[in-house]
Amino acid sequence: MKRRHFLILAAGALGGVPGLAAPAPEFEVLDSQLRKRRLSEFKGKTLVLEWTSASCPFVRAQYESGVMPELQRWAGAQGIVWLSVLSTHPSRRDYLPPDKADALHRARGAAPAALLMDSAGSMGRAYRAVVTPQMFVIDAKGEVVYSGAISDNPTMSAKEARTSRNYVRAALDDLAAGRKVATPSTRPFGCTIAYSGD
């Protein structure tokens, strides 16, 4: 069956936020290098979680524009940990095994600290992630302080992606300045995550 791409502007059945200003759900998954990664290993650090996809045109626009990789590199330089997450189930057409997923992610210029392989979907469901790209910012106390879209423009155009207001950068700037995040949640947009049984 061909993967369906469609725009989400409202939370679906798994949508919503896993408790803004509440502890982020713990996770334990392998990364693309087959290392076990846990939320607890990043204690005391600001963390960005980015749900991604091998085929979603909304994700592609963020990478082809340079917006996503530039933000990843900037975040890394600030000591912020950026984790990309693939929650595509192995039964789905665009599933990629760890080595191929890693190669594709690097080929499009990605620069996260790690690419997490959430093929069972346990992490995605814990965070109520429904689309790609969907973003979460977790502060140094381990609390979710932002959840939602990468920007204010649900576009598949690389050109438009560059001129959009980036909610993740704004949230990270607020944290760096010691301010409360001004926009703690937005409606995510993008392609539905291909969980098992969906």
Coordinates of C-alpha atoms in Angstrom, one line a residue:
M1 CA 0.0 0.0 0.0
K2 CA 1.3 3.4 -0.9
R3 CA 2.1 5.6 2.1
R4 CA -0.4 8.4 2.5
H5 CA 0.9 11.9 3.0
F6 CA -1.5 14.5 4.3
L7 CA -1.5 17.6 6.4
I8 CA -2.4 17.5 10.1
L9 CA -3.4 20.8 11.7
A10 CA -5.1 19.3 14.7
A11 CA -4.2 16.7 17.2
G12 CA -5.4 13.2 16.3
A13 CA -6.2 10.2 18.4
L14 CA -2.6 10.1 19.8
G15 CA -2.3 13.9 19.6
G16 CA -1.9 16.4 22.3
V17 CA 1.0 17.1 24.6
P18 CA 2.5 14.7 27.2
G19 CA 2.0 17.2 30.0
L20 CA 3.6 20.5 29.3
A21 CA 5.8 21.6 32.2
A22 CA 5.6 18.0 33.4
P23 CA 8.3 15.4 33.3
A24 CA 9.1 14.1 29.8
P25 CA 8.3 10.4 29.3
E26 CA 11.3 8.1 29.8
F27 CA 12.4 6.1 26.8
E28 CA 14.9 3.4 26.0
V29 CA 15.6 2.7 22.3
L30 CA 18.5 1.8 20.1
D31 CA 20.1 4.5 17.9
S32 CA 21.2 3.9 14.3
Q33 CA 24.6 2.8 15.6
L34 CA 22.8 0.1 17.8
R35 CA 23.6 1.9 21.0
K36 CA 21.0 1.9 23.7
R37 CA 19.8 5.4 24.5
R38 CA 17.7 6.6 27.4
L39 CA 16.2 10.0 28.4
S40 CA 18.0 9.7 31.7
E41 CA 21.5 9.9 30.1
F42 CA 20.8 13.5 29.1
K43 CA 19.8 14.6 32.6
G44 CA 20.7 18.3 33.1
K45 CA 20.8 19.1 29.4
T46 CA 18.3 20.8 27.1
L47 CA 17.0 18.3 24.6
V48 CA 15.2 18.5 21.3
L49 CA 13.3 15.5 19.9
E50 CA 12.5 15.6 16.2
W51 CA 10.2 13.0 14.7
T52 CA 11.4 12.4 11.2
S53 CA 10.6 10.3 8.1
A54 CA 12.4 8.9 5.1
S55 CA 9.7 10.0 2.6
C56 CA 7.6 12.8 4.0
P57 CA 7.6 15.9 1.8
F58 CA 7.1 18.2 4.8
V59 CA 10.3 16.8 6.3
R60 CA 12.1 17.0 3.0
A61 CA 11.3 20.7 2.7
Q62 CA 12.9 21.4 6.1
Y63 CA 16.1 19.5 5.0
E64 CA 16.3 20.7 1.4
S65 CA 16.0 24.3 2.7
G66 CA 18.8 23.8 5.1
V67 CA 16.5 24.9 8.0
M68 CA 16.6 21.6 10.0
P69 CA 20.3 20.8 9.6
E70 CA 21.3 24.4 10.4
L71 CA 19.2 24.4 13.5
Q72 CA 20.7 21.0 14.5
R73 CA 24.2 22.3 14.2
W74 CA 23.4 25.5 16.0
A75 CA 21.8 23.6 18.8
G76 CA 24.8 21.3 19.1
A77 CA 27.1 24.3 19.4
Q78 CA 25.1 25.6 22.3
G79 CA 25.4 22.3 24.2
I80 CA 21.8 21.3 23.3
V81 CA 21.2 17.6 22.6
W82 CA 19.2 17.0 19.4
L83 CA 17.8 13.5 18.8
S84 CA 16.0 12.6 15.6
V85 CA 13.4 9.8 16.0
L86 CA 12.2 7.3 13.4
S87 CA 9.0 5.6 14.6
T88 CA 8.2 3.8 11.3
H89 CA 7.2 0.2 11.8
P90 CA 9.2 -2.5 9.8
S91 CA 5.9 -3.6 8.1
R92 CA 5.6 -0.1 6.5
R93 CA 6.8 0.5 3.0
D94 CA 9.2 3.4 3.8
Y95 CA 10.8 1.6 6.8
L96 CA 14.6 1.6 6.7
P97 CA 16.9 -0.6 8.8
P98 CA 19.4 1.3 11.0
D99 CA 22.3 1.5 8.6
K100 CA 20.2 2.7 5.6
A101 CA 18.3 5.1 7.8
D102 CA 21.5 6.6 9.1
A103 CA 23.0 6.9 5.6
L104 CA 19.9 8.7 4.3
H105 CA 19.8 11.0 7.3
R106 CA 23.4 12.0 6.8
A107 CA 23.0 12.4 3.1
R108 CA 20.3 15.0 3.6
G109 CA 22.7 17.0 5.8
A110 CA 21.3 16.0 9.2
A111 CA 23.5 16.7 12.2
P112 CA 21.7 15.3 15.3
A113 CA 23.5 13.8 18.3
A114 CA 21.8 10.5 17.4
L115 CA 19.1 9.0 15.2
L116 CA 16.8 6.9 17.3
M117 CA 15.2 3.7 15.9
D118 CA 11.7 3.6 17.5
S119 CA 10.4 0.9 15.2
A120 CA 8.1 -0.6 17.9
G121 CA 6.5 2.9 18.3
S122 CA 6.7 2.9 22.1
M123 CA 8.6 6.2 22.3
G124 CA 6.4 7.9 19.7
R125 CA 3.2 6.8 21.5
A126 CA 4.6 7.9 24.9
Y127 CA 5.1 11.4 23.5
R128 CA 1.9 11.3 21.5
A129 CA 3.7 12.0 18.3
V130 CA 1.4 11.8 15.3
V131 CA 3.2 13.3 12.4
T132 CA 6.6 14.1 10.9
P133 CA 8.1 16.6 11.5
Q134 CA 6.8 16.9 15.1
M135 CA 9.0 18.6 17.7
F136 CA 9.5 18.5 21.4
V137 CA 11.8 20.6 23.6
I138 CA 12.7 19.3 27.0
D139 CA 14.5 21.6 29.5
A140 CA 17.4 20.8 31.8
K141 CA 14.9 19.9 34.5
G142 CA 13.5 17.2 32.3
E143 CA 10.2 18.9 31.6
V144 CA 8.5 19.3 28.2
V145 CA 8.4 23.0 27.5
Y146 CA 7.5 23.0 23.8
S147 CA 5.5 20.5 21.7
G148 CA 4.2 20.9 18.2
A149 CA 5.2 22.1 14.8
I150 CA 8.7 23.1 13.6
S151 CA 7.3 26.4 12.3
D152 CA 4.2 28.5 11.6
N153 CA 4.1 27.4 7.9
P154 CA 2.8 23.9 7.0
T155 CA 4.7 23.9 3.7
M156 CA 6.3 21.3 1.4
S157 CA 8.3 24.1 -0.3
A158 CA 12.0 24.5 0.7
K159 CA 11.9 28.2 -0.3
E160 CA 8.9 28.8 2.0
A161 CA 10.5 26.8 4.8
R162 CA 13.4 29.3 5.0
T163 CA 11.1 32.3 5.6
S164 CA 8.9 30.7 8.2
R165 CA 8.9 31.5 11.9
N166 CA 10.7 28.7 13.7
Y167 CA 9.0 27.7 17.0
V168 CA 11.8 25.4 18.1
R169 CA 14.5 28.1 17.8
A170 CA 12.2 30.6 19.6
A171 CA 11.7 28.1 22.5
L172 CA 15.4 27.5 22.7
D173 CA 16.1 31.2 22.7
D174 CA 13.6 31.7 25.5
L175 CA 15.3 29.0 27.6
A176 CA 18.7 30.4 27.0
A177 CA 17.5 33.8 28.2
G178 CA 16.0 32.4 31.3
R179 CA 12.5 33.2 30.1
K180 CA 9.4 31.1 30.2
V181 CA 8.7 29.7 26.7
A182 CA 6.3 32.2 25.1
T183 CA 4.7 29.6 22.7
P184 CA 4.7 26.3 24.6
S185 CA 2.6 24.4 22.1
T186 CA 1.3 24.5 18.6
R187 CA -0.6 22.2 16.3
P188 CA 1.8 19.9 14.5
F189 CA 1.6 19.4 10.7
G190 CA 3.1 16.8 8.4
C191 CA 2.7 13.2 7.4
T192 CA 1.2 10.6 9.7
I193 CA 3.6 8.4 11.5
A194 CA 3.5 4.8 10.2
Y195 CA 2.9 2.9 13.5
S196 CA 2.1 -0.8 13.5
G197 CA -1.7 -1.5 13.2
D198 CA -2.5 2.1 11.9

